[in-house]
PDB file of C-alpha atoms in Angstrom:
ATOM      1  CA  GLU A  30     -63.939   1.493  -8.245  1.00 63.00           C
ATOM      2  CA  GLY A  31     -63.281  -2.109  -9.155  1.00 74.00           C
ATOM      3  CA  GLU A  32     -62.445  -5.364  -7.440  1.00 77.00           C
ATOM      4  CA  ASN A  33     -58.752  -5.538  -8.389  1.00 71.00           C
ATOM      5  CA  THR A  34     -59.416  -8.593 -10.578  1.00 75.00           C
ATOM      6  CA  ALA A  35     -58.787  -9.235 -14.280  1.00 70.00           C
ATOM      7  CA  GLU A  36     -62.542  -9.031 -14.963  1.00 77.00           C
ATOM      8  CA  ASN A  37     -63.096  -5.888 -12.888  1.00 80.00           C
ATOM      9  CA  SER A  38     -59.777  -4.034 -12.633  1.00 76.00           C
ATOM     10  CA  GLY A  39     -61.258  -0.620 -11.987  1.00 77.00           C
ATOM     11  CA  ASP A  40     -58.969   2.182 -13.196  1.00 77.00           C
ATOM     12  CA  ARG A  41     -55.976  -0.161 -13.578  1.00 72.00           C
ATOM     13  CA  ARG A  42     -54.826  -1.356 -16.991  1.00 74.00           C
ATOM     14  CA  ILE A  43     -52.171  -3.669 -18.373  1.00 75.00           C
ATOM     15  CA  ILE A  44     -48.978  -1.906 -19.446  1.00 81.00           C
ATOM     16  CA  GLY A  45     -45.953  -3.547 -20.974  1.00 83.00           C
ATOM     17  CA  ASN A  46     -45.024  -7.172 -21.484  1.00 83.00           C
ATOM     18  CA  THR A  47     -41.962  -8.643 -19.790  1.00 82.00           C
ATOM     19  CA  ALA A  48     -41.916 -11.744 -22.004  1.00 83.00           C
ATOM     20  CA  PRO A  49     -39.312 -11.410 -24.790  1.00 88.00           C
ATOM     21  CA  GLN A  50     -40.908 -11.287 -28.227  1.00 90.00           C
ATOM     22  CA  TYR A  51     -39.289 -11.744 -31.650  1.00 94.00           C
ATOM     23  CA  LEU A  52     -36.096 -13.449 -30.487  1.00 94.00           C
ATOM     24  CA  TYR A  53     -33.744 -13.667 -33.423  1.00 97.00           C
ATOM     25  CA  SER A  54     -30.178 -14.335 -34.475  1.00 97.00           C
ATOM     26  CA  PHE A  55     -28.256 -14.341 -37.727  1.00 98.00           C
ATOM     27  CA  LYS A  56     -24.757 -15.008 -38.989  1.00 98.00           C
ATOM     28  CA  VAL A  57     -22.732 -13.397 -41.772  1.00 97.00           C
ATOM     29  CA  ASN A  58     -19.851 -15.208 -43.479  1.00 97.00           C
ATOM     30  CA  ALA A  59     -17.472 -14.090 -46.220  1.00 97.00           C
ATOM     31  CA  GLY A  60     -14.163 -15.202 -47.666  1.00 96.00           C
ATOM     32  CA  TYR A  61     -11.730 -13.821 -50.240  1.00 95.00           C
ATOM     33  CA  LYS A  62      -8.182 -14.829 -51.228  1.00 92.00           C
ATOM     34  CA  GLY A  63      -7.303 -16.476 -47.930  1.00 92.00           C
ATOM     35  CA  PHE A  64      -9.198 -13.984 -45.753  1.00 96.00           C
ATOM     36  CA  ASP A  65     -12.300 -15.135 -43.889  1.00 97.00           C
ATOM     37  CA  PHE A  66     -14.821 -13.108 -41.930  1.00 98.00           C
ATOM     38  CA  SER A  67     -17.772 -14.113 -39.792  1.00 98.00           C
ATOM     39  CA  ALA A  68     -20.098 -12.238 -37.464  1.00 98.00           C
ATOM     40  CA  PHE A  69     -22.875 -13.587 -35.253  1.00 98.00           C
ATOM     41  CA  PHE A  70     -25.687 -11.333 -34.029  1.00 98.00           C
ATOM     42  CA  GLN A  71     -28.417 -12.065 -31.500  1.00 96.00           C
ATOM     43  CA  GLY A  72     -31.238  -9.999 -30.059  1.00 96.00           C
ATOM     44  CA  VAL A  73     -34.789  -9.447 -28.867  1.00 95.00           C
ATOM     45  CA  GLY A  74     -37.195  -7.397 -30.991  1.00 96.00           C
ATOM     46  CA  LYS A  75     -39.624  -6.353 -28.253  1.00 94.00           C
ATOM     47  CA  GLN A  76     -39.608  -6.588 -24.467  1.00 92.00           C
ATOM     48  CA  ASP A  77     -40.537  -4.306 -21.571  1.00 91.00           C
ATOM     49  CA  TRP A  78     -38.862  -4.083 -18.171  1.00 89.00           C
ATOM     50  CA  TYR A  79     -39.868  -2.078 -15.126  1.00 89.00           C
ATOM     51  CA  PRO A  80     -36.909  -1.707 -12.761  1.00 89.00           C
ATOM     52  CA  ASN A  81     -37.136  -3.515  -9.465  1.00 87.00           C
ATOM     53  CA  THR A  82     -37.405  -1.334  -6.379  1.00 87.00           C
ATOM     54  CA  ASP A  83     -33.831  -2.378  -5.547  1.00 85.00           C
ATOM     55  CA  SER A  84     -32.388  -1.660  -8.999  1.00 88.00           C
ATOM     56  CA  ARG A  85     -29.798   0.804  -7.752  1.00 88.00           C
ATOM     57  CA  LEU A  86     -28.159   1.306 -11.148  1.00 88.00           C
ATOM     58  CA  PHE A  87     -31.459   2.584 -12.500  1.00 91.00           C
ATOM     59  CA  TRP A  88     -32.998   4.445  -9.527  1.00 92.00           C
ATOM     60  CA  ALA A  89     -29.771   5.623  -7.835  1.00 90.00           C
ATOM     61  CA  MET A  90     -30.602   8.010  -4.960  1.00 91.00           C
ATOM     62  CA  TYR A  91     -34.355   7.645  -5.512  1.00 93.00           C
ATOM     63  CA  ASN A  92     -33.886   4.148  -4.156  1.00 89.00           C
ATOM     64  CA  ARG A  93     -31.536   4.881  -1.262  1.00 89.00           C
ATOM     65  CA  PRO A  94     -30.221   8.436  -0.851  1.00 89.00           C
ATOM     66  CA  TYR A  95     -26.891   7.200   0.474  1.00 89.00           C
ATOM     67  CA  ASP A  96     -26.036   5.356  -2.761  1.00 83.00           C
ATOM     68  CA  SER A  97     -22.671   6.693  -3.845  1.00 79.00           C
ATOM     69  CA  PHE A  98     -23.054   5.847  -7.536  1.00 80.00           C
ATOM     70  CA  ILE A  99     -24.926   8.272  -9.782  1.00 83.00           C
ATOM     71  CA  ARG A 100     -25.202   7.587 -13.495  1.00 87.00           C
ATOM     72  CA  LYS A 101     -23.786  10.335 -15.712  1.00 90.00           C
ATOM     73  CA  ASP A 102     -26.802  10.182 -17.997  1.00 91.00           C
ATOM     74  CA  MET A 103     -29.102  10.802 -15.018  1.00 92.00           C
ATOM     75  CA  VAL A 104     -27.481  13.956 -13.636  1.00 89.00           C
ATOM     76  CA  ASP A 105     -28.951  16.331 -16.233  1.00 91.00           C
ATOM     77  CA  ASP A 106     -32.334  14.594 -16.239  1.00 94.00           C
ATOM     78  CA  ILE A 107     -33.446  15.299 -12.657  1.00 94.00           C
ATOM     79  CA  TRP A 108     -36.176  17.868 -12.046  1.00 96.00           C
ATOM     80  CA  THR A 109     -35.120  21.248 -10.719  1.00 95.00           C
ATOM     81  CA  PRO A 110     -36.893  24.611 -10.965  1.00 95.00           C
ATOM     82  CA  GLU A 111     -34.583  25.339 -13.918  1.00 95.00           C
ATOM     83  CA  ASN A 112     -35.086  21.898 -15.510  1.00 95.00           C
ATOM     84  CA  THR A 113     -38.819  21.290 -15.435  1.00 94.00           C
ATOM     85  CA  ASP A 114     -38.886  18.953 -18.473  1.00 95.00           C
ATOM     86  CA  ALA A 115     -36.619  16.374 -16.802  1.00 96.00           C
ATOM     87  CA  TYR A 116     -37.345  12.647 -17.090  1.00 96.00           C
ATOM     88  CA  PHE A 117     -36.914  11.992 -13.368  1.00 96.00           C
ATOM     89  CA  PRO A 118     -38.815  13.856 -10.613  1.00 95.00           C
ATOM     90  CA  ARG A 119     -37.419  16.134  -7.908  1.00 95.00           C
ATOM     91  CA  LEU A 120     -34.682  14.283  -6.075  1.00 91.00           C
ATOM     92  CA  PHE A 121     -36.097  12.618  -3.007  1.00 91.00           C
ATOM     93  CA  GLY A 122     -34.759   9.506  -1.305  1.00 90.00           C
ATOM     94  CA  TYR A 123     -36.612   6.222  -0.814  1.00 92.00           C
ATOM     95  CA  ILE A 124     -39.440   6.980  -3.290  1.00 93.00           C
ATOM     96  CA  ALA A 125     -38.449   3.949  -5.404  1.00 91.00           C
ATOM     97  CA  LEU A 126     -37.773   1.558  -2.542  1.00 90.00           C
ATOM     98  CA  SER A 127     -41.137  -0.217  -2.293  1.00 87.00           C
ATOM     99  CA  ASP A 128     -44.062  -1.089  -4.551  1.00 84.00           C
ATOM    100  CA  ASN A 129     -46.195   1.431  -2.683  1.00 84.00           C
ATOM    101  CA  ASP A 130     -43.872   4.368  -3.306  1.00 87.00           C
ATOM    102  CA  ALA A 131     -44.215   6.890  -6.121  1.00 89.00           C
ATOM    103  CA  LEU A 132     -41.574   5.349  -8.390  1.00 92.00           C
ATOM    104  CA  GLY A 133     -41.864   1.781  -7.102  1.00 87.00           C
ATOM    105  CA  ALA A 134     -45.444   1.420  -8.303  1.00 86.00           C
ATOM    106  CA  VAL A 135     -45.382   0.264 -11.921  1.00 86.00           C
ATOM    107  CA  ASN A 136     -46.249   3.092 -14.317  1.00 89.00           C
ATOM    108  CA  ASN A 137     -45.779   3.710 -18.023  1.00 91.00           C
ATOM    109  CA  ARG A 138     -43.356   6.635 -17.607  1.00 94.00           C
ATOM    110  CA  TYR A 139     -40.491   4.496 -16.335  1.00 94.00           C
ATOM    111  CA  LEU A 140     -41.329   1.306 -18.209  1.00 93.00           C
ATOM    112  CA  GLN A 141     -38.122   0.535 -20.123  1.00 93.00           C
ATOM    113  CA  ASN A 142     -37.672  -0.895 -23.592  1.00 94.00           C
ATOM    114  CA  VAL A 143     -35.020  -3.638 -23.330  1.00 92.00           C
ATOM    115  CA  ALA A 144     -35.104  -4.732 -26.968  1.00 95.00           C
ATOM    116  CA  TYR A 145     -31.557  -5.046 -28.231  1.00 95.00           C
ATOM    117  CA  LEU A 146     -29.239  -6.265 -30.964  1.00 97.00           C
ATOM    118  CA  ARG A 147     -25.817  -7.552 -29.913  1.00 96.00           C
ATOM    119  CA  MET A 148     -22.823  -8.635 -31.944  1.00 97.00           C
ATOM    120  CA  LYS A 149     -22.030 -11.789 -29.999  1.00 96.00           C
ATOM    121  CA  ASN A 150     -18.963 -12.706 -32.019  1.00 97.00           C
ATOM    122  CA  VAL A 151     -16.868 -11.365 -34.883  1.00 98.00           C
ATOM    123  CA  THR A 152     -13.894 -13.219 -36.354  1.00 98.00           C
ATOM    124  CA  LEU A 153     -11.404 -12.145 -38.999  1.00 98.00           C
ATOM    125  CA  GLY A 154      -8.808 -14.634 -40.175  1.00 97.00           C
ATOM    126  CA  TYR A 155      -6.142 -15.168 -42.788  1.00 96.00           C
ATOM    127  CA  THR A 156      -4.904 -18.541 -44.033  1.00 92.00           C
ATOM    128  CA  LEU A 157      -1.493 -18.763 -45.671  1.00 87.00           C
ATOM    129  CA  PRO A 158      -1.702 -19.914 -49.291  1.00 88.00           C
ATOM    130  CA  SER A 159      -0.680 -23.514 -49.921  1.00 81.00           C
ATOM    131  CA  SER A 160       2.251 -22.326 -52.066  1.00 80.00           C
ATOM    132  CA  ILE A 161       3.834 -21.079 -48.837  1.00 79.00           C
ATOM    133  CA  SER A 162       2.510 -23.606 -46.307  1.00 71.00           C
ATOM    134  CA  ASP A 163       3.697 -26.537 -48.468  1.00 73.00           C
ATOM    135  CA  ARG A 164       7.259 -25.490 -47.717  1.00 78.00           C
ATOM    136  CA  LEU A 165       6.610 -25.442 -43.975  1.00 75.00           C
ATOM    137  CA  PRO A 166       6.397 -28.398 -41.531  1.00 78.00           C
ATOM    138  CA  PHE A 167       2.609 -28.147 -41.317  1.00 75.00           C
ATOM    139  CA  ASN A 168      -0.285 -28.323 -43.776  1.00 79.00           C
ATOM    140  CA  LYS A 169      -2.186 -25.182 -42.870  1.00 84.00           C
ATOM    141  CA  LEU A 170      -1.583 -21.987 -40.889  1.00 85.00           C
ATOM    142  CA  ARG A 171      -4.343 -19.554 -40.028  1.00 92.00           C
ATOM    143  CA  VAL A 172      -4.005 -16.335 -38.022  1.00 95.00           C
ATOM    144  CA  TYR A 173      -7.202 -14.860 -36.620  1.00 96.00           C
ATOM    145  CA  PHE A 174      -8.693 -12.151 -34.452  1.00 97.00           C
ATOM    146  CA  SER A 175     -11.915 -12.797 -32.547  1.00 97.00           C
ATOM    147  CA  GLY A 176     -14.090 -10.482 -30.455  1.00 97.00           C
ATOM    148  CA  GLU A 177     -17.066 -11.249 -28.206  1.00 96.00           C
ATOM    149  CA  ASN A 178     -19.857  -8.804 -27.297  1.00 93.00           C
ATOM    150  CA  LEU A 179     -18.173  -5.881 -29.062  1.00 94.00           C
ATOM    151  CA  LEU A 180     -21.315  -3.965 -30.058  1.00 95.00           C
ATOM    152  CA  THR A 181     -24.746  -3.582 -28.472  1.00 94.00           C
ATOM    153  CA  PHE A 182     -27.608  -1.495 -29.864  1.00 96.00           C
ATOM    154  CA  SER A 183     -30.272  -0.638 -27.278  1.00 95.00           C
ATOM    155  CA  LYS A 184     -32.415   2.279 -26.068  1.00 93.00           C
ATOM    156  CA  LEU A 185     -31.720   1.327 -22.448  1.00 92.00           C
ATOM    157  CA  THR A 186     -29.174   3.298 -20.432  1.00 90.00           C
ATOM    158  CA  ASP A 187     -25.590   2.153 -21.045  1.00 88.00           C
ATOM    159  CA  TYR A 188     -25.246   1.380 -17.332  1.00 88.00           C
ATOM    160  CA  ILE A 189     -27.621  -1.591 -17.461  1.00 88.00           C
ATOM    161  CA  ASP A 190     -27.056  -4.526 -19.773  1.00 89.00           C
ATOM    162  CA  PRO A 191     -30.227  -5.139 -21.828  1.00 90.00           C
ATOM    163  CA  GLU A 192     -29.494  -8.858 -22.127  1.00 88.00           C
ATOM    164  CA  ALA A 193     -29.258  -9.131 -18.333  1.00 83.00           C
ATOM    165  CA  ALA A 194     -32.610  -7.344 -17.953  1.00 83.00           C
ATOM    166  CA  SER A 195     -34.120  -9.461 -20.736  1.00 81.00           C
ATOM    167  CA  ASN A 196     -32.976 -12.739 -19.171  1.00 78.00           C
ATOM    168  CA  SER A 197     -34.708 -11.986 -15.875  1.00 70.00           C
ATOM    169  CA  VAL A 198     -38.107 -13.316 -16.944  1.00 68.00           C
ATOM    170  CA  ASN A 199     -39.626 -16.069 -14.838  1.00 66.00           C
ATOM    171  CA  PHE A 200     -41.967 -17.831 -17.268  1.00 65.00           C
ATOM    172  CA  ASN A 201     -43.845 -19.392 -14.339  1.00 65.00           C
ATOM    173  CA  ALA A 202     -44.970 -15.891 -13.356  1.00 60.00           C
ATOM    174  CA  PRO A 203     -44.609 -13.682 -16.458  1.00 53.00           C
ATOM    175  CA  SER A 204     -46.606 -10.658 -15.279  1.00 53.00           C
ATOM    176  CA  THR A 205     -44.942  -7.258 -15.150  1.00 47.00           C
ATOM    177  CA  SER A 206     -45.552  -6.799 -11.440  1.00 47.00           C
ATOM    178  CA  THR A 207     -43.808 -10.012 -10.364  1.00 51.00           C
ATOM    179  CA  ASN A 208     -40.963  -9.991 -12.874  1.00 56.00           C
ATOM    180  CA  ARG A 209     -39.052  -6.902 -11.854  1.00 68.00           C
ATOM    181  CA  SER A 210     -35.417  -7.836 -11.997  1.00 72.00           C
ATOM    182  CA  THR A 211     -32.760  -5.586 -10.505  1.00 76.00           C
ATOM    183  CA  ALA A 212     -30.530  -6.339 -13.537  1.00 75.00           C
ATOM    184  CA  GLN A 213     -27.618  -5.842 -11.143  1.00 73.00           C
ATOM    185  CA  THR A 214     -25.592  -8.555 -12.808  1.00 73.00           C
ATOM    186  CA  ILE A 215     -22.109  -7.907 -14.137  1.00 71.00           C
ATOM    187  CA  PRO A 216     -22.422  -6.713 -17.744  1.00 68.00           C
ATOM    188  CA  PHE A 217     -21.354  -9.076 -20.487  1.00 76.00           C
ATOM    189  CA  SER A 218     -17.624  -8.573 -20.921  1.00 86.00           C
ATOM    190  CA  LYS A 219     -15.995  -7.590 -24.183  1.00 92.00           C
ATOM    191  CA  ILE A 220     -13.392 -10.236 -24.981  1.00 95.00           C
ATOM    192  CA  TYR A 221     -10.628  -9.873 -27.568  1.00 97.00           C
ATOM    193  CA  SER A 222      -8.634 -12.873 -28.772  1.00 97.00           C
ATOM    194  CA  LEU A 223      -5.708 -13.220 -31.159  1.00 97.00           C
ATOM    195  CA  GLY A 224      -4.633 -16.683 -32.197  1.00 95.00           C
ATOM    196  CA  ILE A 225      -2.810 -18.985 -34.571  1.00 92.00           C
ATOM    197  CA  SER A 226      -4.288 -22.253 -35.806  1.00 87.00           C
ATOM    198  CA  LEU A 227      -1.905 -24.926 -37.107  1.00 83.00           C
ATOM    199  CA  GLN A 228      -2.915 -28.093 -38.944  1.00 81.00           C
ATOM    200  CA  PHE A 229      -0.355 -30.881 -39.292  1.00 78.00           C
TER     201      PHE A 229
END
């Protein structure tokens, strides 16, 4: 029963919230005897994401049975007569390919938590003491190592970047049913840098 409206939804109910909540960031700095250290962290405290029907990294063969990529963490979590407590159902193609299919219709079993904490940057440096640099043709020499996106803490599968899923929200239409990103973007790369800074 029901009229499929907010006032009279029948047996339907709201599950999840795709809008990111509790966005936060913080920075840590320290220095000691010429050494300096800094780390910048950023994250989202609460956000839900239901995979789009074309999210092949999440649904794999449930989306299209000819997909050649199968996540390692999915292989042991597919229902078989010997594995009846599996997270995913019996393997059957195309059942996640449209909103009307068994897995395509939004449900609370496959609603994903995309909250995360990411180390966006970490830098470790060393500046030569002035007793040494005064004898050199420059005023200051600093050697440093820097890394970007080195650590990510998330409950989401490692094959999908939580920041990519989190950034998919269209705030003009923030309902779960219309904000189902594929999150098929290239994951944020880990970048390592080693450098020398000279001051004349």
